Coordinates of C-alpha atoms and ligand atoms in Angstrom, one line a residue:
X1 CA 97.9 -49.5 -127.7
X2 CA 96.3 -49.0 -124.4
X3 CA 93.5 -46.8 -124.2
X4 CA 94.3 -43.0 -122.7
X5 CA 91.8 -44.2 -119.8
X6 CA 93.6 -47.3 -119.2
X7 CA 97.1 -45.2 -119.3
X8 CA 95.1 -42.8 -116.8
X9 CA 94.1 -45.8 -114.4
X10 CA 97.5 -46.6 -114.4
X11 CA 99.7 -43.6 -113.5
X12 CA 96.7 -43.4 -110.9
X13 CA 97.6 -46.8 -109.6
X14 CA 101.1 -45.6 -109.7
X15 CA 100.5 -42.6 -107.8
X16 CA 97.6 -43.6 -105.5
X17 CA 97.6 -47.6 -105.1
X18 CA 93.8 -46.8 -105.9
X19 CA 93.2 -49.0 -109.0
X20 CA 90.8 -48.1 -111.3
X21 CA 90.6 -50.9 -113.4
X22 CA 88.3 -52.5 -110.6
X23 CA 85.8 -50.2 -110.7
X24 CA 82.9 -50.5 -113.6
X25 CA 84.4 -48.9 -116.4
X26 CA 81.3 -46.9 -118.2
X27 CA 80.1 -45.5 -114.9
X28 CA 83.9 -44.5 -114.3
X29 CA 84.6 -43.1 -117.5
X30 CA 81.1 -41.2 -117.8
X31 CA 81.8 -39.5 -114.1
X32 CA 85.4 -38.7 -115.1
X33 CA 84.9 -37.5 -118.2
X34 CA 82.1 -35.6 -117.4
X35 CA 84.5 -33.9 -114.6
X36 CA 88.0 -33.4 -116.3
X37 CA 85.8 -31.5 -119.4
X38 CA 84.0 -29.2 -116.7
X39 CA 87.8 -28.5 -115.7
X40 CA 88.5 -27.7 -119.8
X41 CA 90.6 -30.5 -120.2
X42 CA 90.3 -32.1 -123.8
X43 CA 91.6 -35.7 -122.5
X44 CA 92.6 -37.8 -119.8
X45 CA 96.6 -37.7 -120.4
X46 CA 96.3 -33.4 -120.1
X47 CA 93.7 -34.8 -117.1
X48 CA 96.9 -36.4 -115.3
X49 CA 99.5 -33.9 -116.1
X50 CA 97.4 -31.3 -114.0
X51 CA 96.9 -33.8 -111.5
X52 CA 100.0 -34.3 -111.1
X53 CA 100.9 -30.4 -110.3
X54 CA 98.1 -29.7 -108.1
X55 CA 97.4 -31.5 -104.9
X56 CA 93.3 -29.9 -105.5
X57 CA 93.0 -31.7 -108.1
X58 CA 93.8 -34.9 -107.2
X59 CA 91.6 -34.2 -103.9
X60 CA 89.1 -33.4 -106.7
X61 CA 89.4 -36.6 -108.6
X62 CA 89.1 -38.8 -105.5
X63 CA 85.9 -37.1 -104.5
X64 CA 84.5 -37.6 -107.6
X65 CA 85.7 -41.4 -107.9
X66 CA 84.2 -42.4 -104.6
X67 CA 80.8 -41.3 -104.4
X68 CA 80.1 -40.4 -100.8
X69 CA 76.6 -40.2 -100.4
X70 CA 75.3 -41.7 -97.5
X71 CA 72.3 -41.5 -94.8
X72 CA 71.4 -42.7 -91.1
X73 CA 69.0 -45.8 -91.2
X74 CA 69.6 -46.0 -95.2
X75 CA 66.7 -48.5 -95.7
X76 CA 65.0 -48.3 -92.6
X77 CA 63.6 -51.9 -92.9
X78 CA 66.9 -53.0 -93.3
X79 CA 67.6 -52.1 -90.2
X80 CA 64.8 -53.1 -88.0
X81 CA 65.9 -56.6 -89.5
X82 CA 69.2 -55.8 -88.0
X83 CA 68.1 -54.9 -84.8
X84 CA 65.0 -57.0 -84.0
X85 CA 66.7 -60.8 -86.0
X86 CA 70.3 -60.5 -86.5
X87 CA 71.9 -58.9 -83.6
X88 CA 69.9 -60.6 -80.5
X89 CA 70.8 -63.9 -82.3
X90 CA 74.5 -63.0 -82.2
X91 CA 74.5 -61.1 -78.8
X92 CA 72.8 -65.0 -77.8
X93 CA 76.3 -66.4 -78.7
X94 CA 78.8 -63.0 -77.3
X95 CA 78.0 -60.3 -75.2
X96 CA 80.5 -58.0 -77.2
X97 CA 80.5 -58.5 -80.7
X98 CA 83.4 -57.6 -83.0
X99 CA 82.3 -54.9 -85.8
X100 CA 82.7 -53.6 -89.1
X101 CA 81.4 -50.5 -90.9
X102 CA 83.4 -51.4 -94.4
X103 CA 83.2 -48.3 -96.6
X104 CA 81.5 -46.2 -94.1
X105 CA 81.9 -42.8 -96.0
X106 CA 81.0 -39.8 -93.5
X107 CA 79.5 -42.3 -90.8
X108 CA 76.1 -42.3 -91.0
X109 CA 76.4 -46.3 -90.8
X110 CA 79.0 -46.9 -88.3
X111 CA 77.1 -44.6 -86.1
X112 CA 73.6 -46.0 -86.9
X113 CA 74.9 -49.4 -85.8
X114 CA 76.6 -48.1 -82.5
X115 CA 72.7 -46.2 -81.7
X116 CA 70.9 -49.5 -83.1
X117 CA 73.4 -51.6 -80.3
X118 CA 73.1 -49.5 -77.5
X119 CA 69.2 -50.3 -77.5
X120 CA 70.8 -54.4 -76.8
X121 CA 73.9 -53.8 -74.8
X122 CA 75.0 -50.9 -72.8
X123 CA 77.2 -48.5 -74.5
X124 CA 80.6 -49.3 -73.3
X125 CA 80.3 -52.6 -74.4
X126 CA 80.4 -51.3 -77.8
X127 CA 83.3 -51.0 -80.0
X128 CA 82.8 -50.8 -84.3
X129 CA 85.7 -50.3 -86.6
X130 CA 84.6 -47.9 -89.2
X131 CA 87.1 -47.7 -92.7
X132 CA 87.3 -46.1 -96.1
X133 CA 89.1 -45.0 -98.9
X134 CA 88.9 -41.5 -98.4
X135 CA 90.6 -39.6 -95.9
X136 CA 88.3 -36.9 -96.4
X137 CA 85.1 -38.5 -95.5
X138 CA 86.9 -40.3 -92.8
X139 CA 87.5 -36.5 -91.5
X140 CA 83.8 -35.8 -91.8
X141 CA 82.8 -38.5 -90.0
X142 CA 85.2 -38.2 -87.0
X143 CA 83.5 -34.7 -87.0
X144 CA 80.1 -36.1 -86.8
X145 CA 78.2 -33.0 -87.8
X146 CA 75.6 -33.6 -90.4
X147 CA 72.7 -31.5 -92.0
X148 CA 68.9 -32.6 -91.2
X149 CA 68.4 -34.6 -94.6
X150 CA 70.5 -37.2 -93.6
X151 CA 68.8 -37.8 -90.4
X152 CA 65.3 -38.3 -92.2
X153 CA 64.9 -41.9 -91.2
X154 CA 66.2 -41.5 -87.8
X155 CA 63.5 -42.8 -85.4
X156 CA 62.5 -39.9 -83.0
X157 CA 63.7 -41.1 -79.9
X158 CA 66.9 -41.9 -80.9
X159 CA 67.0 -38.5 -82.4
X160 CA 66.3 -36.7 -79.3
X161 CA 68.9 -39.5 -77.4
X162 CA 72.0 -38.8 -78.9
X163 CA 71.9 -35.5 -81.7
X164 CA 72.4 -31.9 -80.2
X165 CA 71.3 -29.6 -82.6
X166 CA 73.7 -26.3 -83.5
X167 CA 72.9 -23.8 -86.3
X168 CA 70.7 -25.9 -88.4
X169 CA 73.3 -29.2 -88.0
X170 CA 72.3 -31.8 -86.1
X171 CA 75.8 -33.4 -84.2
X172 CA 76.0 -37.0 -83.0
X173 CA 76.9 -37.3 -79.3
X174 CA 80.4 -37.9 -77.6
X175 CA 79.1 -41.1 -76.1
X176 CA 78.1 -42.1 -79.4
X177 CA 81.7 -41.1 -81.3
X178 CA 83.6 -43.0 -78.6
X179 CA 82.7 -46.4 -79.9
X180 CA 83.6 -46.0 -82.7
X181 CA 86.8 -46.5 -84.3
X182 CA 87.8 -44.5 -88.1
X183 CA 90.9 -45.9 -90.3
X184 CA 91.8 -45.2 -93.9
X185 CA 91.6 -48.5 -95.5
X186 CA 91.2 -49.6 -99.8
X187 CA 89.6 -52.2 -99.6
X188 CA 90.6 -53.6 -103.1
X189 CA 94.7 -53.4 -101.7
X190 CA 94.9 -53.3 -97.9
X191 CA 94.6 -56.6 -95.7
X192 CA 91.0 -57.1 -93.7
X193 CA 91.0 -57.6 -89.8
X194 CA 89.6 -61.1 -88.9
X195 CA 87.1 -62.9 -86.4
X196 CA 84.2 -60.4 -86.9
X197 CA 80.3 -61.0 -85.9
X198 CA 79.2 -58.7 -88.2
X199 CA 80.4 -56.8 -91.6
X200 CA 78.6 -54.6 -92.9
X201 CA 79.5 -53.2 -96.2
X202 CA 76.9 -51.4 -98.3
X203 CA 76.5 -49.4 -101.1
X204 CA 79.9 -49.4 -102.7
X205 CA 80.1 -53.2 -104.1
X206 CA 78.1 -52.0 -107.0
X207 CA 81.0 -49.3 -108.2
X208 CA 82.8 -52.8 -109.0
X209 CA 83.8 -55.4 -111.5
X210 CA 82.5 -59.0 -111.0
X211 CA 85.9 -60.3 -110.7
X212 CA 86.6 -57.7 -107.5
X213 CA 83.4 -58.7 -106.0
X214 CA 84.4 -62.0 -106.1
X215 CA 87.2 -61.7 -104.5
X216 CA 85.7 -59.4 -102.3
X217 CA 83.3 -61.9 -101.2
X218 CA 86.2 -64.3 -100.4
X219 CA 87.9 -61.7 -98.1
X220 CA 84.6 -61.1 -96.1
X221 CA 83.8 -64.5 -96.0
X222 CA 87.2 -65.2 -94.4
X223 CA 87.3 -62.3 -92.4
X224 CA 83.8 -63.6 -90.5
X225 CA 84.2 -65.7 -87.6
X226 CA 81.7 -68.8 -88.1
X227 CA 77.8 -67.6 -87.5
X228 CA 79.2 -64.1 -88.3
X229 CA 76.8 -61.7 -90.6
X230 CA 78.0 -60.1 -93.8
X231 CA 75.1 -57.5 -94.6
X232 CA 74.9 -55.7 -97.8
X233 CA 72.9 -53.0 -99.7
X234 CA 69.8 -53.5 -101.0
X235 CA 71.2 -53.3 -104.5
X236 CA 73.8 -56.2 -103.8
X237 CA 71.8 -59.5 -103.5
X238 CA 74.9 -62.3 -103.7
X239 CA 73.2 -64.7 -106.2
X240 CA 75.2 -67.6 -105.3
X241 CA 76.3 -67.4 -101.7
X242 CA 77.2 -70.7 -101.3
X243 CA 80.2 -70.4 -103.2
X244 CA 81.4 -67.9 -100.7
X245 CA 80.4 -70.2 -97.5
X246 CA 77.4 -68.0 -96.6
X247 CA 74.0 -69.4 -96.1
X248 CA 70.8 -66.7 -96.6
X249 CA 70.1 -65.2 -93.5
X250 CA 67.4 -62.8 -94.3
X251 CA 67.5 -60.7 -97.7
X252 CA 70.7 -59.0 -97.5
X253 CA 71.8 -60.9 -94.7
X254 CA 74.3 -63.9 -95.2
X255 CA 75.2 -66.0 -92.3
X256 CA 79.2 -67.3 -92.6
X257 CA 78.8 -71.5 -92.2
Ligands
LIG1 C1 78.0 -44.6 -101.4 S1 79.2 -44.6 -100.1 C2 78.4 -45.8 -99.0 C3 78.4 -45.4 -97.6 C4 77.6 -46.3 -96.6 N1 78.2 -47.6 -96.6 C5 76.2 -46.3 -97.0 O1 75.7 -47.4 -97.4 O2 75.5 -45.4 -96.7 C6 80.5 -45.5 -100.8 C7 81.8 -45.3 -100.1 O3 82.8 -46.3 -100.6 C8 84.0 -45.8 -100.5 N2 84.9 -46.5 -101.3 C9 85.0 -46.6 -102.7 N3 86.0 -47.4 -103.1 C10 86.5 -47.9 -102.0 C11 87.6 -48.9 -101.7 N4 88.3 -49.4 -102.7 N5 87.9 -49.2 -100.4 C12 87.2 -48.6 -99.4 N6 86.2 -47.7 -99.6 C13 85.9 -47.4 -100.8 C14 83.8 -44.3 -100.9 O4 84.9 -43.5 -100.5 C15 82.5 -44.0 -100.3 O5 82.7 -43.3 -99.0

Protein backbone atom coordinates (compact mmCIF):
# COMPACT_ATOMS: atom_id res chain seq x y z
CA UNK A 1 0.00 0.00 0.00
CA UNK A 2 1.55 3.28 -0.88
CA UNK A 3 2.65 5.37 1.81
CA UNK A 4 0.19 8.55 2.70
CA UNK A 5 3.29 10.76 1.47
CA UNK A 6 3.57 8.88 -1.72
CA UNK A 7 -0.47 9.22 -2.10
CA UNK A 8 0.25 13.01 -1.26
CA UNK A 9 3.02 13.37 -3.98
CA UNK A 10 0.67 12.05 -6.22
CA UNK A 11 -2.64 13.98 -6.08
CA UNK A 12 0.14 16.86 -5.96
CA UNK A 13 1.43 15.67 -9.35
CA UNK A 14 -2.08 15.44 -10.33
CA UNK A 15 -3.01 18.82 -9.38
CA UNK A 16 0.26 20.71 -9.90
CA UNK A 17 2.54 18.70 -12.56
CA UNK A 18 5.15 19.46 -9.66
CA UNK A 19 6.40 15.92 -8.80
CA UNK A 20 7.51 15.26 -5.65
CA UNK A 21 8.89 12.02 -5.85
CA UNK A 22 12.11 13.89 -7.42
CA UNK A 23 12.89 15.71 -4.69
CA UNK A 24 14.98 14.04 -1.58
CA UNK A 25 12.47 12.42 0.35
CA UNK A 26 13.70 12.95 4.20
CA UNK A 27 14.40 16.67 3.65
CA UNK A 28 10.73 16.80 1.91
CA UNK A 29 8.95 14.92 4.34
CA UNK A 30 10.74 16.66 7.52
CA UNK A 31 9.82 20.36 5.84
CA UNK A 32 6.23 19.18 5.15
CA UNK A 33 5.60 17.56 8.04
CA UNK A 34 6.89 19.96 10.14
CA UNK A 35 4.46 22.53 8.14
CA UNK A 36 1.01 20.63 7.76
CA UNK A 37 1.36 19.95 11.92
CA UNK A 38 1.96 23.78 12.49
CA UNK A 39 -1.45 24.02 10.44
CA UNK A 40 -3.03 21.12 13.04
CA UNK A 41 -3.23 18.66 10.59
CA UNK A 42 -2.65 15.05 11.96
CA UNK A 43 -1.58 13.65 8.38
CA UNK A 44 -0.88 14.28 4.92
CA UNK A 45 -4.29 12.86 3.35
CA UNK A 46 -6.36 15.60 5.87
CA UNK A 47 -3.04 17.82 4.48
CA UNK A 48 -4.54 17.47 0.84
CA UNK A 49 -8.08 17.70 1.45
CA UNK A 50 -7.54 21.36 2.82
CA UNK A 51 -5.34 21.99 0.02
CA UNK A 52 -7.60 21.22 -2.11
CA UNK A 53 -10.35 23.86 -0.75
CA UNK A 54 -8.14 26.70 -0.25
CA UNK A 55 -6.01 28.24 -2.91
CA UNK A 56 -3.67 29.71 0.48
CA UNK A 57 -2.80 26.75 1.23
CA UNK A 58 -1.57 25.42 -1.74
CA UNK A 59 0.34 28.85 -2.23
CA UNK A 60 1.54 27.83 1.31
CA UNK A 61 2.77 24.44 0.41
CA UNK A 62 4.69 25.60 -2.75
CA UNK A 63 6.49 28.16 -0.69
CA UNK A 64 7.48 25.79 1.67
CA UNK A 65 8.53 23.05 -1.10
CA UNK A 66 10.81 25.35 -2.96
CA UNK A 67 13.04 27.07 -0.65
CA UNK A 68 13.64 30.52 -2.02
CA UNK A 69 16.52 31.84 -0.28
CA UNK A 70 18.79 33.51 -2.38
CA UNK A 71 21.58 36.41 -2.37
CA UNK A 72 23.48 38.83 -4.93
CA UNK A 73 27.14 37.62 -5.51
CA UNK A 74 26.21 34.17 -3.48
CA UNK A 75 29.92 33.07 -3.18
CA UNK A 76 31.67 36.01 -4.12
CA UNK A 77 34.73 33.98 -5.35
CA UNK A 78 32.54 32.27 -7.40
CA UNK A 79 31.92 35.02 -9.16
CA UNK A 80 35.15 36.82 -9.74
CA UNK A 81 35.90 33.38 -11.40
CA UNK A 82 32.97 34.20 -13.55
CA UNK A 83 33.83 37.42 -14.48
CA UNK A 84 37.64 37.53 -14.63
CA UNK A 85 38.01 33.45 -16.57
CA UNK A 86 34.84 32.33 -17.93
CA UNK A 87 33.07 35.09 -19.51
CA UNK A 88 36.10 36.96 -21.48
CA UNK A 89 36.90 33.46 -22.78
CA UNK A 90 33.33 33.18 -24.19
CA UNK A 91 32.85 36.81 -25.14
CA UNK A 92 36.49 35.78 -27.23
CA UNK A 93 34.26 33.44 -29.31
CA UNK A 94 30.58 35.83 -29.38
CA UNK A 95 30.02 39.30 -28.66
CA UNK A 96 26.48 38.43 -27.34
CA UNK A 97 26.23 35.42 -25.48
CA UNK A 98 23.00 33.41 -24.95
CA UNK A 99 22.00 33.14 -21.00
CA UNK A 100 20.45 31.23 -18.40
CA UNK A 101 19.53 31.97 -14.82
CA UNK A 102 17.89 28.29 -14.20
CA UNK A 103 16.01 28.46 -10.90
CA UNK A 104 16.65 31.99 -10.34
CA UNK A 105 14.16 32.36 -7.31
CA UNK A 106 13.62 36.31 -6.59
CA UNK A 107 16.67 37.34 -9.00
CA UNK A 108 19.44 38.01 -7.14
CA UNK A 109 21.43 35.76 -9.81
CA UNK A 110 19.93 36.72 -13.04
CA UNK A 111 20.57 40.24 -12.02
CA UNK A 112 24.12 39.67 -10.57
CA UNK A 113 25.08 38.18 -13.99
CA UNK A 114 23.45 41.08 -16.04
CA UNK A 115 25.77 43.76 -13.48
CA UNK A 116 28.79 41.25 -13.68
CA UNK A 117 28.32 41.53 -17.98
CA UNK A 118 27.83 44.97 -18.22
CA UNK A 119 31.47 45.46 -16.73
CA UNK A 120 32.55 43.25 -20.43
CA UNK A 121 29.91 44.36 -22.89
CA UNK A 122 27.72 47.29 -22.97
CA UNK A 123 24.37 46.88 -21.63
CA UNK A 124 22.17 46.50 -24.45
CA UNK A 125 24.07 43.81 -25.72
CA UNK A 126 22.76 41.92 -22.89
CA UNK A 127 19.84 39.65 -22.80
CA UNK A 128 19.54 36.56 -19.82
CA UNK A 129 16.55 34.33 -19.51
CA UNK A 130 15.80 33.99 -15.95
CA UNK A 131 13.10 30.84 -14.90
CA UNK A 132 11.52 29.06 -12.01
CA UNK A 133 9.02 27.12 -10.54
CA UNK A 134 7.41 29.54 -8.58
CA UNK A 135 5.23 32.20 -9.87
CA UNK A 136 5.62 33.94 -6.75
CA UNK A 137 9.31 34.55 -6.66
CA UNK A 138 9.21 35.11 -10.32
CA UNK A 139 6.86 38.14 -9.13
CA UNK A 140 9.45 39.28 -6.64
CA UNK A 141 11.98 39.32 -8.93
CA UNK A 142 10.26 41.20 -11.77
CA UNK A 143 9.81 43.65 -8.78
CA UNK A 144 13.39 43.90 -8.06
CA UNK A 145 13.08 45.38 -4.57
CA UNK A 146 15.18 43.68 -2.02
CA UNK A 147 16.20 44.37 1.78
CA UNK A 148 20.00 45.28 2.54
CA UNK A 149 21.07 41.62 3.58
CA UNK A 150 20.88 40.36 0.38
CA UNK A 151 23.08 42.84 -1.10
CA UNK A 152 25.99 42.09 1.53
CA UNK A 153 28.44 40.84 -1.11
CA UNK A 154 27.63 43.38 -3.53
CA UNK A 155 30.90 45.14 -4.48
CA UNK A 156 30.53 48.97 -3.63
CA UNK A 157 30.66 50.31 -6.94
CA UNK A 158 28.31 48.27 -8.43
CA UNK A 159 26.08 49.10 -5.49
CA UNK A 160 26.15 52.74 -5.99
CA UNK A 161 25.85 51.97 -10.15
CA UNK A 162 22.72 50.39 -10.36
CA UNK A 163 20.62 50.16 -6.62
CA UNK A 164 18.41 53.31 -5.64
CA UNK A 165 17.73 53.05 -2.21
CA UNK A 166 13.77 53.77 -0.90
CA UNK A 167 12.69 53.19 2.72
CA UNK A 168 15.30 50.90 3.93
CA UNK A 169 15.01 48.63 0.37
CA UNK A 170 17.56 48.88 -1.87
CA UNK A 171 15.80 48.50 -5.85
CA UNK A 172 17.84 47.31 -8.81
CA UNK A 173 17.78 49.82 -11.74
CA UNK A 174 15.45 49.83 -14.90
CA UNK A 175 18.47 49.48 -17.10
CA UNK A 176 19.40 46.60 -15.13
CA UNK A 177 15.59 44.81 -15.27
CA UNK A 178 15.48 45.34 -18.93
CA UNK A 179 17.91 42.56 -19.73
CA UNK A 180 16.50 40.43 -18.26
CA UNK A 181 13.84 38.07 -19.20
CA UNK A 182 11.40 36.04 -16.20
CA UNK A 183 9.36 32.72 -17.24
CA UNK A 184 7.68 30.22 -15.10
CA UNK A 185 9.43 27.01 -15.95
CA UNK A 186 9.70 23.23 -13.81
CA UNK A 187 12.48 22.22 -14.69
CA UNK A 188 11.89 18.48 -13.81
CA UNK A 189 8.64 18.68 -16.69
CA UNK A 190 8.97 21.56 -19.02
CA UNK A 191 11.34 21.43 -22.29
CA UNK A 192 14.83 23.62 -21.98
CA UNK A 193 15.73 26.34 -24.70
CA UNK A 194 18.93 25.30 -26.63
CA UNK A 195 22.29 26.86 -27.97
CA UNK A 196 23.25 28.58 -24.71
CA UNK A 197 26.98 30.02 -23.68
CA UNK A 198 26.29 29.84 -20.28
CA UNK A 199 23.73 27.97 -17.71
CA UNK A 200 23.81 28.70 -14.62
CA UNK A 201 21.90 26.77 -12.22
CA UNK A 202 22.69 26.85 -8.53
CA UNK A 203 21.50 25.94 -5.38
CA UNK A 204 18.48 23.88 -6.17
CA UNK A 205 20.11 20.55 -7.66
CA UNK A 206 20.70 19.50 -4.12
CA UNK A 207 16.68 19.40 -3.24
CA UNK A 208 17.00 16.32 -5.75
CA UNK A 209 17.20 12.61 -6.31
CA UNK A 210 20.32 11.23 -8.11
CA UNK A 211 18.30 9.82 -10.80
CA UNK A 212 16.76 13.64 -11.52
CA UNK A 213 20.15 15.01 -11.49
CA UNK A 214 21.20 12.78 -13.92
CA UNK A 215 18.92 13.49 -16.19
CA UNK A 216 19.24 16.90 -15.33
CA UNK A 217 22.72 16.94 -16.30
CA UNK A 218 21.78 15.36 -19.68
CA UNK A 219 19.24 18.25 -20.41
CA UNK A 220 21.96 20.96 -19.59
CA UNK A 221 24.48 19.25 -21.31
CA UNK A 222 22.34 19.26 -24.45
CA UNK A 223 20.90 22.44 -24.00
CA UNK A 224 24.78 24.02 -24.14
CA UNK A 225 26.04 24.99 -27.37
CA UNK A 226 29.79 23.43 -27.69
CA UNK A 227 32.34 25.57 -25.38
CA UNK A 228 29.25 26.60 -23.46
CA UNK A 229 29.51 26.84 -19.46
CA UNK A 230 27.24 25.03 -17.08
CA UNK A 231 28.02 26.59 -13.53
CA UNK A 232 26.79 25.22 -10.38
CA UNK A 233 26.63 25.81 -6.52
CA UNK A 234 29.32 25.30 -4.48
CA UNK A 235 27.49 22.35 -2.88
CA UNK A 236 27.07 20.55 -6.43
CA UNK A 237 30.48 19.37 -7.58
CA UNK A 238 29.46 16.80 -10.68
CA UNK A 239 31.80 13.86 -9.77
CA UNK A 240 31.88 12.38 -13.10
CA UNK A 241 31.45 15.02 -15.73
CA UNK A 242 32.59 13.23 -18.43
CA UNK A 243 29.63 11.12 -18.57
CA UNK A 244 27.61 14.26 -19.29
CA UNK A 245 30.18 15.70 -22.07
CA UNK A 246 31.54 18.35 -19.78
CA UNK A 247 35.23 18.76 -19.27
CA UNK A 248 36.28 20.75 -15.67
CA UNK A 249 36.58 24.17 -16.30
CA UNK A 250 37.30 25.66 -12.97
CA UNK A 251 35.57 24.24 -9.70
CA UNK A 252 32.05 24.53 -10.42
CA UNK A 253 32.60 25.38 -13.86
CA UNK A 254 32.12 22.61 -16.54
CA UNK A 255 32.92 23.39 -20.08
CA UNK A 256 30.34 21.39 -22.71
CA UNK A 257 32.99 19.40 -25.32
C1 LIG B 1 17.58 28.14 -3.06
S1 LIG B 1 16.84 28.85 -4.48
C2 LIG B 1 18.26 29.17 -5.49
C3 LIG B 1 18.26 30.55 -6.08
C4 LIG B 1 19.51 30.95 -6.85
N1 LIG B 1 19.76 30.05 -7.94
C5 LIG B 1 20.71 31.02 -5.93
O1 LIG B 1 21.59 30.16 -6.00
O2 LIG B 1 20.80 31.94 -5.11
C6 LIG B 1 16.09 27.44 -5.25
C7 LIG B 1 15.05 27.79 -6.29
O3 LIG B 1 14.74 26.62 -7.03
C8 LIG B 1 13.39 26.68 -7.42
N2 LIG B 1 12.94 25.33 -7.81
C9 LIG B 1 12.69 24.26 -7.02
N3 LIG B 1 12.29 23.21 -7.78
C10 LIG B 1 12.30 23.64 -9.07
C11 LIG B 1 11.98 23.03 -10.31
N4 LIG B 1 11.57 21.76 -10.37
N5 LIG B 1 12.08 23.77 -11.45
C12 LIG B 1 12.49 25.07 -11.40
N6 LIG B 1 12.82 25.70 -10.26
C13 LIG B 1 12.72 25.00 -9.11
C14 LIG B 1 12.71 27.23 -6.19
O4 LIG B 1 11.45 27.80 -6.49
C15 LIG B 1 13.73 28.26 -5.69
O5 LIG B 1 13.42 29.55 -6.14
Amino acid sequence: MASDYEKFADQIKRKTGIDLSLYKEAQMLRRLTSLYEKKGYQNFGEYYNAIENDPKLLHEFLDRMTINVSEFYRNGKRWEVLENKILPKLLEKNKTLKVWSAACSTGEEPYTIAMILSKLVPLQQISILATDIDDNVIARAKMGVYPERSLQEVPPDIKKRYFSTEGGFYKVSDEIKRTVTFKKQNLLADRFDSNFDLIVCRNVLIYFTEDAKDLLYKKFSAALKQDGIFFVGSTEQIFNPGSYGFETEDTFFYRKK
